[in-house]
Short mmCIF file of C-alpha atoms in Angstrom, two decimals:
data_model
loop_
_atom_site.label_atom_id
_atom_site.label_comp_id
_atom_site.label_asym_id
_atom_site.label_seq_id
_atom_site.Cartn_x
_atom_site.Cartn_y
_atom_site.Cartn_z
CA MET A 3 -0.02 0.11 0.01
CA GLY A 4 1.40 3.51 -0.80
CA PHE A 5 0.14 6.41 1.07
CA PHE A 6 0.01 9.82 -0.85
CA ARG A 7 0.27 13.37 1.57
CA THR A 8 -1.15 15.84 -0.58
CA GLU A 9 0.08 18.39 1.58
CA LEU A 10 3.57 17.87 0.07
CA PRO A 11 2.95 19.47 -3.31
CA PHE A 12 1.51 22.23 -1.75
CA LEU A 13 4.46 22.81 0.49
CA ILE A 14 7.19 22.28 -2.22
CA TRP A 15 5.48 24.71 -4.70
CA LYS A 16 4.29 27.56 -2.12
CA ARG A 17 1.27 27.51 -3.94
CA PHE A 18 -2.10 25.58 -4.65
CA LEU A 19 -2.36 23.55 -7.63
CA SER A 20 -5.01 23.25 -10.21
CA GLU A 21 -7.91 20.88 -10.34
CA ASP A 22 -5.97 19.66 -13.45
CA GLU A 23 -2.48 19.45 -11.76
CA GLN A 24 -4.09 17.75 -8.67
CA PHE A 25 -5.42 15.16 -10.73
CA SER A 26 -2.35 14.55 -12.96
CA LEU A 27 -0.02 14.28 -9.73
CA TYR A 28 -2.81 11.73 -8.57
CA LYS A 29 -3.12 9.64 -11.81
CA ASN A 30 1.02 9.48 -12.23
CA ALA A 31 0.99 8.34 -8.41
CA VAL A 32 -0.91 5.61 -9.06
CA ALA A 33 0.39 4.57 -12.36
CA GLN A 34 3.47 4.35 -10.94
CA ALA A 35 2.25 1.88 -7.97
CA GLY A 36 1.97 -0.82 -10.82
CA GLY A 37 -1.70 -2.18 -9.12
CA ARG A 38 -0.57 -1.67 -5.92
CA GLU A 39 -2.96 -0.04 -3.35
CA VAL A 40 -2.77 3.68 -2.95
CA ARG A 41 -4.41 5.92 -0.25
CA ILE A 42 -4.76 9.40 -1.05
CA ARG A 43 -4.74 11.19 2.07
CA THR A 44 -6.65 15.08 1.25
CA LEU A 45 -5.21 18.21 2.43
CA ASN A 46 -6.52 18.73 5.75
CA PHE A 47 -5.64 22.37 7.34
CA GLY A 48 -6.97 22.05 10.89
#
């Protein structure tokens, strides 16, 4: 199982990614998992 923390790209790029950029990023992460389970944790400011 892979665990994708969505706050990391926001911290790295210092800006909010567009919906298309986020979709591309998550799609790429899932593709690289090669059929293994990937859990995507959404950004949480709390």
